[in-house]
Tab-separated table of C-alpha atoms in Angstrom:
chain	number	residue	atom	x	y	z
A	153	MET	CA	-0.258	0.269	-0.035
A	154	THR	CA	2.523	2.358	0.922
A	155	THR	CA	4.199	2.469	-2.548
A	156	MET	CA	1.432	3.089	-4.339
A	157	THR	CA	0.813	6.651	-6.218
A	158	HIS	CA	-1.891	8.948	-5.581
A	159	GLU	CA	-3.404	7.960	-9.037
A	160	GLU	CA	-3.698	4.199	-8.085
A	161	LEU	CA	-5.072	4.898	-4.913
A	162	GLU	CA	-7.691	7.090	-6.512
A	163	SER	CA	-8.320	4.477	-8.836
A	164	ARG	CA	-8.900	2.147	-6.661
A	165	MET	CA	-11.846	4.082	-5.085
A	166	LEU	CA	-13.545	4.726	-8.528
A	167	ASP	CA	-16.930	3.764	-8.651
A	168	LEU	CA	-16.796	1.067	-11.337
A	169	LEU	CA	-20.558	1.119	-11.647
A	170	GLU	CA	-21.555	4.741	-12.092
A	171	ASP	CA	-18.148	6.586	-12.793
A	172	ILE	CA	-16.733	4.664	-15.630
A	173	CYS	CA	-19.680	2.451	-16.311
A	174	LEU	CA	-16.995	-0.657	-16.513
A	175	LEU	CA	-19.013	-2.912	-13.916
A	176	ASP	CA	-22.141	-4.115	-15.851
A	177	SER	CA	-23.989	-7.369	-14.934
A	178	MET	CA	-22.103	-9.045	-17.538
A	179	ALA	CA	-18.780	-7.836	-15.936
A	180	ALA	CA	-20.065	-8.405	-12.602
A	181	VAL	CA	-20.748	-12.001	-13.624
A	182	GLU	CA	-17.064	-12.169	-14.933
A	183	LEU	CA	-15.730	-10.910	-11.800
A	184	LEU	CA	-17.294	-13.208	-9.562
A	185	VAL	CA	-16.559	-16.096	-11.542
A	186	SER	CA	-12.799	-14.848	-11.797
A	187	ILE	CA	-12.563	-14.611	-7.979
A	188	GLU	CA	-14.166	-18.146	-7.524
A	189	ASP	CA	-11.320	-19.537	-10.341
A	190	GLU	CA	-8.505	-17.575	-8.568
A	191	PHE	CA	-9.038	-17.074	-4.876
A	192	GLY	CA	-11.546	-20.447	-4.244
A	193	VAL	CA	-14.112	-17.973	-2.824
A	194	SER	CA	-17.546	-18.379	-3.903
A	195	ILE	CA	-20.125	-14.995	-4.275
A	196	ALA	CA	-23.633	-15.433	-5.145
A	197	PRO	CA	-24.770	-12.748	-7.584
A	198	THR	CA	-27.259	-11.405	-4.669
A	199	GLU	CA	-24.843	-11.607	-1.828
A	200	VAL	CA	-23.334	-8.727	-1.645
A	201	PRO	CA	-25.382	-5.161	-2.396
A	202	ARG	CA	-23.848	-3.426	-5.554
A	203	ASN	CA	-22.706	-0.493	-3.823
A	204	GLU	CA	-20.445	-2.535	-1.495
A	205	MET	CA	-18.460	-4.043	-4.257
A	206	ASN	CA	-18.294	-1.115	-6.752
A	207	THR	CA	-14.480	-0.335	-6.478
A	208	VAL	CA	-11.399	-2.067	-6.502
A	209	ASN	CA	-10.859	-1.355	-2.778
A	210	LEU	CA	-14.399	-2.794	-2.195
A	211	ILE	CA	-13.755	-5.882	-3.956
A	212	ILE	CA	-10.622	-6.736	-2.346
A	213	GLU	CA	-11.927	-6.192	1.097
A	214	GLN	CA	-14.903	-8.248	0.198
A	215	VAL	CA	-12.279	-11.497	-0.978
A	216	GLU	CA	-10.074	-10.948	2.102
A	217	LYS	CA	-13.207	-11.115	4.315
A	218	ARG	CA	-14.141	-14.322	2.927
A	219	MET	CA	-10.225	-15.502	2.714
A	220	ALA	CA	-9.616	-15.062	6.336
B	247	MET	CA	-62.949	-7.155	-3.878
B	248	SER	CA	-60.372	-6.053	-6.268
B	249	PHE	CA	-57.091	-4.634	-4.770
B	250	TYR	CA	-56.523	-0.912	-5.700
B	251	SER	CA	-59.617	-0.267	-7.664
B	252	ASP	CA	-62.857	-1.265	-5.429
B	253	ALA	CA	-64.266	1.321	-3.105
B	254	SER	CA	-64.654	-1.262	-0.520
B	255	PHE	CA	-60.972	-1.858	-0.681
B	256	PHE	CA	-59.972	1.536	0.304
B	257	VAL	CA	-62.541	1.772	3.006
B	258	VAL	CA	-60.710	-1.600	4.759
B	259	LEU	CA	-57.121	0.031	3.877
B	260	ALA	CA	-57.887	3.366	5.300
B	261	VAL	CA	-59.160	0.940	8.437
B	262	ILE	CA	-56.190	-0.879	8.362
B	263	ILE	CA	-53.834	2.252	8.489
B	264	CYS	CA	-55.399	4.062	10.923
B	265	GLY	CA	-54.656	0.877	13.635
B	266	ALA	CA	-51.138	1.012	11.887
B	267	ALA	CA	-50.769	4.811	12.364
B	268	ILE	CA	-52.074	4.180	15.952
B	269	LEU	CA	-49.404	1.452	16.651
B	270	GLY	CA	-46.463	2.821	14.896
B	271	LEU	CA	-46.680	6.487	16.308
B	272	SER	CA	-46.916	4.739	19.508
B	273	GLY	CA	-43.727	3.129	19.049
B	274	ARG	CA	-44.790	-0.708	18.711
B	275	SER	CA	-43.791	-3.178	16.344
B	276	LEU	CA	-46.444	-3.701	13.355
B	277	ARG	CA	-45.010	-7.402	12.395
B	278	GLY	CA	-48.215	-9.143	13.919
B	279	TYR	CA	-50.652	-5.929	12.970
B	280	GLY	CA	-49.823	-6.027	9.734
B	281	PHE	CA	-49.508	-9.860	8.849
B	282	CYS	CA	-53.277	-10.101	10.754
B	283	ALA	CA	-54.439	-7.124	8.087
B	284	SER	CA	-52.899	-9.322	5.425
B	285	VAL	CA	-54.990	-12.432	6.213
B	286	VAL	CA	-58.089	-10.519	6.442
B	287	MET	CA	-57.493	-8.547	3.139
B	288	LEU	CA	-56.607	-11.965	1.223
B	289	VAL	CA	-59.923	-13.417	3.120
B	290	CYS	CA	-61.674	-10.461	1.264
B	291	LEU	CA	-59.698	-10.716	-2.096
B	292	PHE	CA	-60.936	-14.439	-2.425
B	293	LEU	CA	-64.267	-14.086	-0.859
B	294	ARG	CA	-65.861	-14.105	-4.245
B	295	GLU	CA	-63.521	-16.756	-5.912
B	296	PRO	CA	-63.546	-19.352	-2.865
B	297	THR	CA	-61.653	-21.815	-5.851
B	298	GLN	CA	-59.101	-19.555	-6.311
B	299	GLY	CA	-58.822	-18.889	-2.765
B	300	MET	CA	-58.343	-22.466	-2.088
B	301	TRP	CA	-55.708	-22.904	-4.676
B	302	ALA	CA	-53.704	-20.016	-2.824
B	303	ALA	CA	-53.810	-21.679	0.422
B	304	ALA	CA	-52.789	-24.713	-1.262
B	305	PHE	CA	-49.882	-22.816	-3.043
B	306	LEU	CA	-48.885	-20.901	0.166
B	307	ALA	CA	-48.706	-24.611	1.877
B	308	LEU	CA	-46.669	-26.184	-1.077
B	309	ALA	CA	-44.097	-22.924	-0.990
B	310	CYS	CA	-43.912	-22.807	2.646
B	311	GLY	CA	-43.201	-26.357	2.801
B	312	CYS	CA	-40.408	-26.492	0.204
B	313	ALA	CA	-38.628	-23.454	1.860
B	314	GLN	CA	-38.626	-25.347	5.502
B	315	ALA	CA	-37.772	-28.400	3.840
B	316	LEU	CA	-34.542	-26.449	1.880
B	317	MET	CA	-33.637	-24.855	5.037
B	318	SER	CA	-32.939	-27.815	7.040
B	319	ARG	CA	-30.515	-28.726	4.484
B	320	PRO	CA	-29.795	-25.937	2.025
B	321	LYS	CA	-26.408	-27.227	0.443
B	322	SER	CA	-28.247	-30.457	-1.046
B	323	LYS	CA	-28.379	-29.817	-4.756
B	324	LEU	CA	-31.170	-32.461	-5.064
B	325	LEU	CA	-33.492	-31.059	-2.649
B	326	PHE	CA	-32.837	-27.553	-4.037
B	327	VAL	CA	-33.873	-28.881	-7.683
B	328	THR	CA	-36.914	-30.643	-6.158
B	329	THR	CA	-38.312	-27.645	-4.107
B	330	LEU	CA	-37.595	-25.204	-6.903
B	331	LEU	CA	-39.494	-27.493	-9.830
B	332	LEU	CA	-42.166	-27.930	-7.271
B	333	THR	CA	-42.703	-24.301	-6.676
B	334	ILE	CA	-42.605	-23.406	-10.307
B	335	ALA	CA	-44.572	-25.983	-11.739
B	336	PRO	CA	-48.229	-24.289	-10.626
B	337	LEU	CA	-46.976	-21.151	-12.333
B	338	VAL	CA	-46.105	-23.216	-15.349
B	339	ALA	CA	-49.178	-25.239	-15.264
B	340	VAL	CA	-51.490	-21.962	-15.256
B	341	LYS	CA	-49.556	-20.587	-18.222
B	342	VAL	CA	-49.743	-23.627	-20.317
B	343	CYS	CA	-53.444	-24.178	-19.461
B	344	GLY	CA	-54.076	-20.353	-20.120
B	345	ALA	CA	-52.455	-21.010	-23.713
B	346	MET	CA	-54.839	-23.654	-24.018
B	347	SER	CA	-57.687	-21.653	-22.931
B	348	VAL	CA	-58.557	-24.783	-20.030
B	349	ALA	CA	-59.465	-23.987	-16.699
B	350	SER	CA	-56.662	-24.358	-13.951
B	351	ILE	CA	-55.241	-23.875	-10.627
B	352	GLY	CA	-54.621	-20.220	-11.253
B	353	PHE	CA	-55.234	-17.255	-8.658
B	354	ILE	CA	-54.740	-14.041	-8.315
B	355	GLY	CA	-51.223	-12.956	-7.450
B	356	ILE	CA	-49.830	-16.500	-8.489
B	357	SER	CA	-47.374	-15.007	-10.940
B	358	TYR	CA	-45.835	-12.436	-8.255
B	359	LEU	CA	-46.032	-15.177	-5.365
B	360	THR	CA	-43.885	-17.565	-7.306
B	361	PHE	CA	-41.170	-14.624	-7.701
B	362	ARG	CA	-41.067	-13.992	-3.651
B	363	ALA	CA	-41.231	-17.473	-3.149
B	364	VAL	CA	-38.322	-18.608	-5.695
B	365	GLN	CA	-36.140	-15.719	-4.342
B	366	VAL	CA	-36.324	-16.999	-0.683
B	367	LEU	CA	-35.591	-20.872	-1.974
B	368	VAL	CA	-32.395	-19.527	-4.406
B	369	GLU	CA	-30.931	-17.626	-1.427
B	370	THR	CA	-31.195	-20.216	1.038
B	371	HIS	CA	-29.371	-22.400	-1.583
B	372	ASP	CA	-26.799	-19.804	-1.522
B	373	GLY	CA	-26.120	-19.529	2.119
B	374	LEU	CA	-27.718	-16.217	2.607
B	375	ILE	CA	-30.811	-16.774	4.338
B	376	GLU	CA	-30.174	-19.359	7.056
B	377	ARG	CA	-33.397	-19.482	8.705
B	378	MET	CA	-36.932	-17.694	8.352
B	379	SER	CA	-39.445	-17.855	11.092
B	380	LEU	CA	-42.608	-19.373	9.749
B	381	LEU	CA	-44.505	-16.259	10.520
B	382	ASP	CA	-42.079	-13.841	8.668
B	383	TYR	CA	-42.058	-16.248	5.731
B	384	LEU	CA	-46.005	-16.224	5.674
B	385	TYR	CA	-45.770	-12.375	6.097
B	386	PHE	CA	-43.539	-12.023	3.011
B	387	VAL	CA	-45.096	-14.083	0.642
B	388	ALA	CA	-48.803	-13.120	1.477
B	389	PHE	CA	-47.961	-9.200	2.305
B	390	PHE	CA	-51.454	-7.920	0.835
B	391	PRO	CA	-50.082	-4.608	-0.680
B	392	THR	CA	-47.762	-6.184	-2.842
B	393	PHE	CA	-49.766	-9.488	-3.161
B	394	THR	CA	-51.645	-9.324	-6.816
B	395	SER	CA	-48.916	-7.332	-9.227
B	396	GLY	CA	-45.827	-6.430	-7.098
B	397	PRO	CA	-43.679	-4.346	-6.651
B	398	ILE	CA	-41.533	-7.889	-5.958
B	399	ASP	CA	-39.759	-7.175	-2.172
B	400	ARG	CA	-36.897	-9.407	-1.392
B	401	SER	CA	-37.088	-11.458	1.965
B	402	ARG	CA	-33.958	-10.406	3.469
B	403	ARG	CA	-34.762	-6.484	3.203
B	404	PHE	CA	-38.343	-7.179	3.912
B	405	VAL	CA	-37.375	-9.042	7.369
B	406	GLU	CA	-34.958	-6.585	8.303
B	407	ASP	CA	-37.847	-4.025	7.896
B	408	LEU	CA	-40.240	-5.919	10.201
B	409	HIS	CA	-37.623	-6.428	13.073
B	410	ALA	CA	-36.322	-2.785	12.900
B	411	THR	CA	-37.236	-0.881	15.956
B	412	ARG	CA	-38.383	2.404	14.994
B	413	SER	CA	-38.683	5.830	16.625
B	414	ARG	CA	-41.871	7.708	16.369
B	415	ASP	CA	-40.747	10.367	14.460
B	416	GLU	CA	-38.998	7.719	11.748
B	417	TYR	CA	-42.364	5.874	11.451
B	418	ALA	CA	-44.160	9.004	11.176
B	419	GLY	CA	-42.325	9.884	8.313
B	420	MET	CA	-42.938	6.613	6.805
B	421	LEU	CA	-46.634	7.043	7.472
B	422	GLY	CA	-46.979	10.628	5.575
B	423	ARG	CA	-44.657	9.374	2.412
B	424	GLY	CA	-46.769	6.282	2.140
B	425	ILE	CA	-50.371	8.323	2.428
B	426	LEU	CA	-48.924	10.922	0.025
B	427	LEU	CA	-47.629	7.589	-2.670
B	428	ILE	CA	-51.422	6.185	-2.134
B	429	LEU	CA	-53.077	9.849	-2.993
B	430	ALA	CA	-50.364	10.633	-5.854
B	431	GLY	CA	-51.042	6.620	-7.224
B	432	MET	CA	-54.728	7.265	-6.918
B	433	VAL	CA	-54.313	10.092	-9.290
B	434	TYR	CA	-51.878	8.538	-11.902
B	435	LYS	CA	-54.481	5.507	-12.035
B	436	MET	CA	-57.495	6.695	-11.663
B	437	VAL	CA	-57.172	10.243	-13.361
B	438	ILE	CA	-54.543	10.013	-15.580
B	439	ALA	CA	-54.817	6.559	-16.832
B	440	ALA	CA	-58.424	6.648	-16.968
B	441	VAL	CA	-58.596	9.676	-19.410
B	442	LEU	CA	-55.927	7.646	-21.588
B	443	TYR	CA	-58.045	4.465	-21.859
B	444	GLY	CA	-61.066	6.590	-23.129
B	445	GLN	CA	-58.824	7.704	-25.930
B	446	TYR	CA	-57.517	4.370	-26.535
B	447	ASN	CA	-59.040	2.913	-29.701
B	448	PRO	CA	-57.049	0.112	-31.560
B	449	THR	CA	-58.488	-0.630	-34.971
B	450	ALA	CA	-56.984	-2.719	-37.977
B	451	PHE	CA	-55.325	-1.130	-40.535
B	452	VAL	CA	-57.962	0.345	-42.890
B	453	SER	CA	-56.991	0.635	-46.183
B	454	THR	CA	-59.723	2.789	-47.744
B	455	VAL	CA	-58.372	5.890	-45.766
B	456	PRO	CA	-55.030	7.483	-47.233
B	457	PHE	CA	-52.273	5.740	-45.710
B	458	HIS	CA	-50.626	8.741	-44.083
B	459	ASN	CA	-53.533	9.464	-41.946
B	460	GLU	CA	-53.726	5.607	-41.011
B	461	LEU	CA	-50.056	5.965	-40.216
B	462	VAL	CA	-50.471	8.524	-37.721
B	463	HIS	CA	-53.785	7.055	-36.086
B	464	GLN	CA	-51.714	3.921	-35.355
B	465	VAL	CA	-49.042	5.674	-34.157
B	466	LYS	CA	-51.079	7.842	-31.906
B	467	THR	CA	-52.796	4.662	-30.347
B	468	ALA	CA	-49.348	3.092	-29.652
B	469	TYR	CA	-48.588	5.988	-27.877
B	470	VAL	CA	-51.728	6.633	-25.777
B	471	TYR	CA	-51.525	2.663	-25.238
B	472	GLY	CA	-48.282	3.483	-23.569
B	473	LEU	CA	-48.847	6.287	-21.826
B	474	TYR	CA	-51.863	4.775	-20.272
B	475	LEU	CA	-49.770	1.327	-19.182
B	476	PHE	CA	-47.386	3.417	-17.434
B	477	PHE	CA	-49.847	5.781	-15.457
B	478	ASP	CA	-51.918	2.804	-14.700
B	479	PHE	CA	-49.212	0.504	-13.591
B	480	ALA	CA	-46.849	3.160	-11.774
B	481	GLY	CA	-50.084	4.193	-10.324
B	482	TYR	CA	-50.736	0.886	-8.578
B	483	SER	CA	-47.178	0.827	-7.997
B	484	MET	CA	-47.203	3.724	-5.817
B	485	MET	CA	-50.053	2.695	-4.078
B	486	ALA	CA	-48.736	-0.505	-3.475
B	487	MET	CA	-45.844	1.187	-1.819
B	488	GLY	CA	-47.643	3.748	-0.004
B	489	ALA	CA	-49.544	1.012	1.831
B	490	GLY	CA	-46.474	-1.241	2.680
B	491	TYR	CA	-44.792	2.224	3.945
B	492	CYS	CA	-47.891	2.573	6.293
B	493	LEU	CA	-47.177	-0.698	7.422
B	494	GLY	CA	-43.308	0.141	8.371
B	495	VAL	CA	-42.300	-1.988	5.142
B	496	ARG	CA	-40.248	-0.050	2.540
B	497	VAL	CA	-41.797	-1.470	-0.566
B	498	PRO	CA	-39.119	-1.136	-3.358
B	499	ARG	CA	-39.789	1.505	-5.985
B	500	ASN	CA	-40.994	0.285	-9.462
B	501	PHE	CA	-40.663	3.393	-11.678
B	502	ARG	CA	-37.966	5.786	-12.110
B	503	ALA	CA	-39.037	8.262	-14.939
B	504	PRO	CA	-38.924	5.671	-17.629
B	505	PHE	CA	-39.490	7.786	-20.561
B	506	ALA	CA	-36.532	9.886	-19.545
B	507	ALA	CA	-34.044	6.831	-20.462
B	508	ILE	CA	-31.833	7.298	-22.726
B	509	ASP	CA	-30.896	3.683	-24.281
B	510	ILE	CA	-32.730	0.437	-23.921
B	511	ARG	CA	-30.262	-0.879	-21.202
B	512	ASP	CA	-31.466	2.430	-19.260
B	513	PHE	CA	-34.828	1.795	-19.777
B	514	TRP	CA	-35.170	-1.558	-18.084
B	515	ASN	CA	-33.376	-0.117	-15.248
B	516	ARG	CA	-36.294	2.590	-14.928
B	517	TRP	CA	-39.405	0.194	-16.076
B	518	HIS	CA	-40.948	-2.046	-13.769
B	519	ILE	CA	-37.876	-2.366	-11.910
B	520	THR	CA	-38.349	-4.883	-9.320
B	521	LEU	CA	-38.954	-7.258	-12.203
B	522	SER	CA	-36.065	-6.483	-14.374
B	523	TRP	CA	-34.079	-6.649	-11.377
B	524	TRP	CA	-35.307	-9.797	-9.856
B	525	LEU	CA	-34.583	-11.248	-13.739
B	526	ARG	CA	-31.390	-9.967	-13.843
B	527	ASP	CA	-30.164	-11.250	-10.481
B	528	PHE	CA	-31.846	-14.708	-10.686
B	529	VAL	CA	-31.623	-15.277	-14.490
B	530	PHE	CA	-29.579	-13.497	-16.180
B	531	MET	CA	-26.459	-13.515	-14.234
B	532	ARG	CA	-26.937	-17.042	-12.959
B	533	LEU	CA	-27.601	-18.391	-17.042
B	534	ALA	CA	-24.199	-16.202	-17.631
B	535	ARG	CA	-22.223	-17.636	-14.906
B	536	THR	CA	-23.190	-21.079	-16.008
B	537	MET	CA	-21.878	-20.306	-19.424
B	538	VAL	CA	-18.823	-18.493	-18.254
B	539	ARG	CA	-17.902	-21.684	-16.137
B	540	HIS	CA	-18.093	-23.730	-18.904
B	541	HIS	CA	-16.943	-21.814	-21.708
B	542	VAL	CA	-19.637	-22.072	-23.760
B	543	PHE	CA	-18.343	-19.188	-26.277
B	544	LYS	CA	-14.624	-19.214	-26.998
B	545	GLY	CA	-12.216	-16.711	-28.672
B	546	LYS	CA	-12.337	-12.904	-28.475
B	547	LYS	CA	-15.934	-12.337	-29.069
B	548	ALA	CA	-17.062	-14.996	-26.213
B	549	ARG	CA	-17.787	-12.368	-23.380
B	550	LEU	CA	-20.379	-10.416	-25.754
B	551	ARG	CA	-21.711	-13.634	-27.630
B	552	THR	CA	-22.305	-14.917	-23.567
B	553	SER	CA	-24.392	-11.951	-22.422
B	554	GLN	CA	-26.206	-11.619	-25.672
B	555	VAL	CA	-27.453	-14.988	-25.382
B	556	ALA	CA	-28.071	-14.732	-21.555
B	557	MET	CA	-30.084	-11.510	-22.512
B	558	VAL	CA	-32.218	-12.881	-25.277
B	559	ALA	CA	-32.940	-15.803	-22.958
B	560	ASN	CA	-33.593	-13.540	-20.127
B	561	MET	CA	-36.025	-11.741	-21.857
B	562	LEU	CA	-38.008	-14.371	-23.497
B	563	LEU	CA	-38.556	-15.571	-20.093
B	564	MET	CA	-39.920	-12.586	-19.209
B	565	GLY	CA	-42.326	-12.189	-22.029
B	566	ALA	CA	-43.103	-16.317	-21.385
B	567	TRP	CA	-43.570	-14.710	-17.663
B	568	HIS	CA	-46.532	-12.544	-19.161
B	569	GLY	CA	-48.258	-15.223	-20.837
B	570	LEU	CA	-47.650	-17.753	-23.438
B	571	THR	CA	-49.319	-15.949	-26.437
B	572	ALA	CA	-47.101	-15.023	-29.553
B	573	ASP	CA	-47.856	-11.493	-28.761
B	574	TYR	CA	-46.011	-11.431	-25.429
B	575	LEU	CA	-43.322	-13.795	-26.607
B	576	LEU	CA	-42.302	-11.250	-29.234
B	577	TYR	CA	-42.371	-8.662	-27.149
B	578	GLY	CA	-40.107	-10.855	-24.793
B	579	LEU	CA	-38.050	-11.697	-27.799
B	580	TYR	CA	-38.112	-8.054	-29.160
B	581	HIS	CA	-36.436	-6.433	-26.082
B	582	GLY	CA	-33.836	-9.277	-25.889
B	583	VAL	CA	-32.692	-8.688	-29.168
B	584	LEU	CA	-32.723	-4.748	-28.681
B	585	LEU	CA	-30.657	-5.449	-25.747
B	586	ALA	CA	-27.994	-7.906	-27.036
B	587	ALA	CA	-27.743	-5.444	-30.178
B	588	PHE	CA	-27.419	-2.734	-27.623
B	589	GLU	CA	-24.441	-4.313	-25.851
B	590	TRP	CA	-22.749	-4.871	-29.076
B	591	TRP	CA	-23.218	-1.007	-29.583
B	592	SER	CA	-21.889	-0.082	-26.454
B	593	LYS	CA	-18.667	-1.795	-27.058
B	594	THR	CA	-18.350	0.411	-30.444
B	595	LYS	CA	-15.881	2.929	-30.530
B	596	PHE	CA	-18.473	5.477	-31.891
B	597	TYR	CA	-20.298	4.664	-28.823
B	598	LYS	CA	-17.518	4.942	-26.720
B	599	ARG	CA	-16.486	8.221	-28.037
B	600	HIS	CA	-19.776	9.955	-28.240
B	601	HIS	CA	-21.871	8.206	-25.635
B	602	MET	CA	-21.859	11.577	-23.086
B	603	GLY	CA	-22.532	14.252	-25.991
B	604	VAL	CA	-25.547	16.013	-25.767
B	605	CYS	CA	-26.407	15.529	-29.319
B	606	TYR	CA	-26.028	11.698	-28.742
B	607	ARG	CA	-27.888	11.607	-25.935
B	608	LEU	CA	-30.932	13.333	-27.681
B	609	VAL	CA	-30.609	11.400	-30.663
B	610	SER	CA	-30.450	8.374	-28.403
B	611	TRP	CA	-33.082	9.071	-26.482
B	612	PHE	CA	-35.700	9.965	-29.166
B	613	VAL	CA	-35.040	6.470	-31.068
B	614	THR	CA	-35.037	4.626	-27.578
B	615	MET	CA	-38.714	5.574	-27.113
B	616	GLN	CA	-39.540	4.880	-30.754
B	617	LEU	CA	-38.432	1.384	-30.049
B	618	VAL	CA	-40.210	1.510	-26.738
B	619	PHE	CA	-43.255	2.441	-27.766
B	620	LEU	CA	-43.167	-0.136	-30.757
B	621	GLY	CA	-42.495	-2.446	-28.015
B	622	PHE	CA	-45.860	-1.297	-26.473
B	623	ALA	CA	-47.816	-1.814	-29.692
B	624	LEU	CA	-46.662	-5.314	-29.716
B	625	PHE	CA	-47.410	-6.105	-26.108
B	626	SER	CA	-50.721	-4.861	-26.331
B	627	GLY	CA	-51.703	-6.334	-29.564
B	628	GLN	CA	-51.852	-3.720	-31.670
B	629	ILE	CA	-49.291	-5.098	-34.325
B	630	SER	CA	-50.855	-8.461	-34.577
B	631	LEU	CA	-54.207	-6.836	-34.780
B	632	ILE	CA	-52.494	-4.995	-37.714
B	633	VAL	CA	-51.109	-8.040	-39.550
B	634	ARG	CA	-53.975	-9.998	-38.969
B	635	GLY	CA	-56.206	-7.522	-40.489
B	636	ALA	CA	-59.720	-6.781	-39.375
């Protein structure tokens, strides 16, 4: 975290749903499947409200919570 | 008694709201009261149709049994599939019988009841619902404000509302908002929609008058119908939401200025929201997830193709849910294809470069509205009337 630049930090907090329209429903599906493949963590489509998983930081947080 | 149209319904509703206001404003829980009110209302609903009432009771018993069984062994795939099929079977039977014009086990509200029951099953299997008391379950599926036509609430949110302790002020705010919503909904449904319905006059294409005049008449008919449909259903939804708020339940909103949508995806985030989001969460995303897991499509276009196929299937199901008739199925297919086409369009360089521009948004809004009203003409049967002729 300490080596992160200001820009990187900001991009980690960008709202992927609203600000840059990156995370549509299909992207959300791909994200959940990739998390499953990479970390063995299964998150159901309605498990996390969209506003709790819409920035890179929040996604990391949700995965870490389930790996702990 | 018909909900949200008979005078007797509003009289009983007013009495129920008075009771809720007394309890709520004195800081008491409305859970037991609201449940009893729902039972009374459902008895009134089915009073004139006792056979329907019997089927409704049988369905509630079946759905409840399925949910309780799955909650005892939530991870069992076999039990999940069995309970899911059992819960969906009555609705499928009703739709198939409806298409063949055969009397069946249908009752008012079965479509929406099925949605709520299925959501509980899927989320139980997903491990999101660990337990739900019998009272909470029955109250959720039989909640009278949304019983006949939605909005489709979600059980975890609903149960949270039932068990929330609200201060006098907080409840007073909900009550005030609820009453306003009921009144505004009445204006939508009983004044504006009623006037529009008076103007609605679908006819087959008449070839004896000039083509231009006939075209104007048909376009006007489609617009009148679309506006009528909006004011009728949005009005109903506001009243249902309002009645829910008075009982301490924040029923989700069903419409968000749909005619301001600038593209077709935007439209489905504004029109019958609880239905389209339910389908997105429980059909589209799961279907797409299965296809991604099994690599059904490969190569550079895999992502686009997966989402397009899942979208068309999703919307076809939406059409079938309205009824197994050519009009509804075509309506579903039409919107599925539009969404799939937009999925491709939204990946083009042109879209990415221009989609925030004022000109693009204006043109896109105009085109979207024409497509939306053409969709309503399919839905209402106007198109098939034109195709079939008089």
